[in-house]
Short mmCIF file of C-alpha atoms in Angstrom, two decimals:
data_model
loop_
_atom_site.label_atom_id
_atom_site.label_comp_id
_atom_site.label_asym_id
_atom_site.label_seq_id
_atom_site.Cartn_x
_atom_site.Cartn_y
_atom_site.Cartn_z
CA MET A 55 -2.42 -111.05 181.07
CA ASN A 56 0.45 -108.70 180.37
CA LYS A 57 0.44 -107.32 176.86
CA ARG A 58 4.08 -107.54 177.04
CA TYR A 59 3.95 -111.33 177.62
CA LEU A 60 0.71 -111.59 174.77
CA PHE A 61 3.28 -109.94 172.25
CA ALA A 62 6.23 -112.23 173.40
CA GLY A 63 4.01 -115.33 172.78
CA MET A 64 2.77 -114.19 169.68
CA ALA A 65 6.45 -113.46 168.14
CA VAL A 66 7.43 -117.04 169.41
CA LEU A 67 4.34 -119.06 167.51
CA SER A 68 5.19 -116.79 164.32
CA THR A 69 8.53 -117.84 164.45
CA LEU A 70 7.77 -121.51 165.26
CA ALA A 71 5.33 -121.65 162.31
CA ALA A 72 7.82 -119.57 160.13
CA GLY A 73 10.44 -122.39 160.81
CA ALA A 74 8.21 -125.14 160.19
CA TYR A 75 7.17 -123.44 157.23
CA ILE A 76 10.47 -123.28 155.75
CA VAL A 77 11.57 -126.41 157.17
CA GLU A 78 8.83 -127.88 155.37
CA ALA A 79 9.75 -126.22 152.28
CA GLN A 80 13.27 -127.32 152.26
CA MET A 81 12.25 -130.81 153.02
CA MET A 82 9.71 -130.81 149.85
CA THR A 83 10.78 -133.15 147.23
CA ARG A 84 10.96 -132.49 143.46
CA HIS A 85 8.24 -134.38 142.81
CA ASP A 86 5.89 -132.49 145.39
CA ARG A 87 7.47 -129.11 143.55
CA LEU A 88 6.00 -130.88 140.26
CA HIS A 89 2.83 -131.47 141.74
CA VAL A 90 2.70 -127.75 142.95
CA GLN A 91 3.75 -126.54 139.44
CA HIS A 92 1.76 -128.84 137.63
CA GLY A 93 -1.63 -127.47 139.36
CA GLY A 94 -0.48 -123.90 138.86
CA HIS A 95 -1.84 -123.28 135.38
CA GLY A 96 -5.72 -125.23 135.41
CA MET A 97 -3.54 -128.13 134.88
CA GLY A 98 -3.96 -129.50 138.33
CA HIS A 99 -2.80 -133.12 139.13
CA ASP A 100 -5.88 -134.66 138.08
CA GLU A 101 -6.02 -138.84 137.93
CA HIS A 102 -9.58 -138.21 136.46
CA THR A 103 -9.14 -136.18 133.47
CA MET A 104 -5.51 -136.36 133.06
CA PRO A 105 -4.97 -132.97 131.68
CA GLY A 106 -1.02 -134.13 130.99
CA LEU A 107 -2.25 -136.64 128.38
CA ARG A 108 -3.39 -133.63 126.28
CA GLY A 109 -0.83 -132.23 123.89
CA ALA A 110 -0.20 -129.36 121.12
CA ASN A 111 -1.02 -131.60 118.53
CA THR A 112 -3.56 -134.22 119.93
CA THR A 113 -7.15 -135.27 118.99
CA ALA A 114 -10.01 -135.16 121.72
CA THR A 115 -10.32 -139.09 120.68
CA GLU A 116 -6.16 -139.66 120.99
CA THR A 117 -6.56 -138.18 124.48
CA ALA A 118 -9.47 -140.27 125.63
CA GLU A 119 -7.81 -143.44 124.29
CA MET A 120 -4.54 -142.58 126.26
CA GLN A 121 -6.90 -141.98 129.63
CA THR A 122 -8.61 -145.39 128.83
CA LEU A 123 -5.28 -147.08 128.87
CA PHE A 124 -4.20 -145.51 131.90
CA ARG A 125 -7.34 -146.18 133.90
CA ASN A 126 -7.41 -149.72 132.85
CA PHE A 127 -3.93 -150.65 133.04
CA THR A 128 -4.20 -153.37 135.44
CA LEU A 129 -6.41 -155.28 132.65
CA ILE A 130 -3.54 -154.64 130.19
CA GLU A 131 -0.78 -157.58 129.79
CA ARG A 132 2.47 -157.10 127.61
CA GLU A 133 5.26 -159.21 126.63
CA VAL A 134 8.27 -157.77 125.02
CA SER A 135 11.27 -159.46 123.20
CA ASN A 136 14.26 -157.11 122.44
CA LEU A 137 16.00 -158.25 119.18
CA GLU A 138 19.16 -157.36 118.08
CA ASN A 139 17.86 -155.19 115.68
CA GLY A 140 14.56 -153.77 117.02
CA ILE A 141 11.41 -155.34 119.32
CA TYR A 142 8.35 -157.40 119.41
CA THR A 143 5.81 -156.60 121.55
CA VAL A 144 2.42 -158.39 122.30
CA THR A 145 -0.21 -156.30 124.42
CA THR A 146 -3.31 -157.91 125.27
CA THR A 147 -6.74 -157.11 127.19
CA SER A 148 -9.82 -158.93 127.64
CA ASP A 149 -11.52 -155.65 128.40
CA PRO A 150 -13.42 -154.54 124.85
CA ASP A 151 -12.98 -150.77 125.38
CA THR A 152 -9.36 -151.21 126.48
CA PHE A 153 -8.41 -153.18 123.48
CA ASN A 154 -10.30 -150.78 121.10
CA ALA A 155 -8.43 -148.09 122.69
CA LEU A 156 -5.00 -150.27 122.64
CA VAL A 157 -5.38 -151.16 118.86
CA SER A 158 -6.33 -147.59 117.51
CA HIS A 159 -3.68 -145.78 120.21
CA VAL A 160 -0.58 -148.05 118.88
CA THR A 161 -1.62 -147.77 114.91
CA GLY A 162 -2.24 -144.18 115.51
CA MET A 163 0.98 -143.42 117.10
CA ILE A 164 2.55 -145.86 114.58
CA ALA A 165 1.23 -143.55 111.93
CA ARG A 166 2.15 -140.41 113.48
CA VAL A 167 5.68 -141.81 113.73
CA GLU A 168 5.83 -142.80 109.68
CA ALA A 169 4.43 -139.34 108.97
CA LYS A 170 6.57 -137.15 111.80
CA ASP A 171 3.79 -136.11 113.32
CA ASP A 172 4.81 -135.15 116.63
CA PRO A 173 1.34 -135.21 119.32
CA GLN A 174 3.75 -133.31 121.67
CA VAL A 175 1.61 -134.56 124.69
CA ILE A 176 2.55 -132.82 127.76
CA ILE A 177 3.85 -136.19 129.67
CA GLN A 178 5.52 -137.98 126.54
CA SER A 179 8.79 -139.59 126.89
CA PRO A 180 11.99 -137.91 125.54
CA THR A 181 12.51 -141.14 123.93
CA LEU A 182 10.01 -140.97 121.35
CA ASP A 183 11.87 -137.74 119.78
CA VAL A 184 14.07 -139.74 117.67
CA PHE A 185 11.31 -141.64 116.21
CA PHE A 186 9.53 -138.40 115.01
CA MET A 187 12.47 -137.27 113.80
CA ARG A 188 13.83 -140.51 111.77
CA GLY A 189 10.64 -142.75 111.93
CA GLU A 190 11.16 -143.48 108.29
CA ASN A 191 14.03 -145.67 109.35
CA ILE A 192 11.90 -148.11 111.58
CA ASP A 193 10.46 -151.06 109.46
CA THR A 194 6.89 -151.84 111.25
CA GLU A 195 4.88 -154.98 111.38
CA ILE A 196 1.60 -154.86 113.19
CA GLU A 197 -0.99 -157.84 113.64
CA VAL A 198 -4.33 -157.42 115.53
CA ILE A 199 -4.77 -160.80 117.31
CA GLU A 200 -7.36 -161.99 119.78
CA ASN A 201 -7.41 -159.56 122.41
CA GLY A 202 -4.87 -157.55 121.54
CA ILE A 203 -2.08 -156.47 119.01
CA ALA A 204 1.77 -157.39 118.33
CA VAL A 205 3.96 -155.32 116.63
CA THR A 206 7.26 -155.86 115.46
CA GLN A 207 9.85 -152.86 114.68
CA THR A 208 13.21 -153.07 113.43
CA SER A 209 15.96 -150.78 112.12
CA ASN A 210 19.43 -150.91 110.77
CA ASP A 211 20.03 -147.57 112.78
CA PRO A 212 21.74 -148.59 115.96
CA GLU A 213 20.29 -145.40 117.89
CA LEU A 214 16.79 -146.29 116.50
CA VAL A 215 17.10 -150.06 117.72
CA SER A 216 18.35 -148.55 121.29
CA ALA A 217 15.50 -146.01 121.36
CA LEU A 218 13.25 -148.92 120.69
CA HIS A 219 14.43 -151.10 123.52
CA ARG A 220 14.06 -147.96 125.95
CA HIS A 221 10.52 -147.37 124.61
CA ALA A 222 9.49 -150.86 124.96
CA ALA A 223 10.71 -151.06 128.41
CA GLU A 224 8.89 -147.54 129.39
CA VAL A 225 5.50 -148.37 128.04
CA SER A 226 6.25 -152.02 129.65
CA ASP A 227 6.20 -150.06 133.22
CA MET A 228 3.69 -148.37 132.55
CA VAL A 229 1.64 -151.17 132.11
CA ASP A 230 2.91 -152.53 135.36
CA ARG A 231 2.43 -149.35 137.19
CA GLY A 232 0.28 -146.96 135.33
CA MET A 233 0.44 -143.02 135.65
CA GLN A 234 2.77 -143.64 138.57
CA ALA A 235 5.57 -145.00 136.12
CA VAL A 236 5.16 -141.72 134.08
CA HIS A 237 5.37 -139.46 137.36
CA GLU A 238 8.50 -141.11 138.79
CA ARG A 239 10.09 -140.76 134.64
CA MET A 240 9.36 -136.91 134.58
CA ILE A 241 10.76 -136.18 138.16
CA ASN A 242 14.40 -138.22 137.37
#
């Protein structure tokens, strides 16, 4: 075979490969780019260890509770009533490990809000920011019930009421769709 044709063929193939790479890169969705970025610092997209559940101010126990809740989201049932001044939620599960993680997570997060102790979880919703800034303006009643927990949270602050409604919807979405709901929220 003539070297000139060989080099010409290699040039054409190289050009096609480069073009395909450029087209693929241009077509990469924002979600795909986040996955690439997410994996760049030893924090790969890992549905087993769920590194996004760690935070600047979380304990290993808190992270493990969130992992249990996300792994077992299909075992959780949730009902939310938006009140004029807040929310009433009932979250239940028949799985004992999920029940323990659920009750501990909910009571722990409410205690953190009351103490203005933001855990700064990597995938944390921005909706929570107002809670950690002004949580003293939220009145909370917690009742551990058979297979779950019932929570009433109210406020006289319209911004907090709106945030309570948004956060309740976000949690319900996570209960319905697991980590997929978090991924979509993060890219939008």
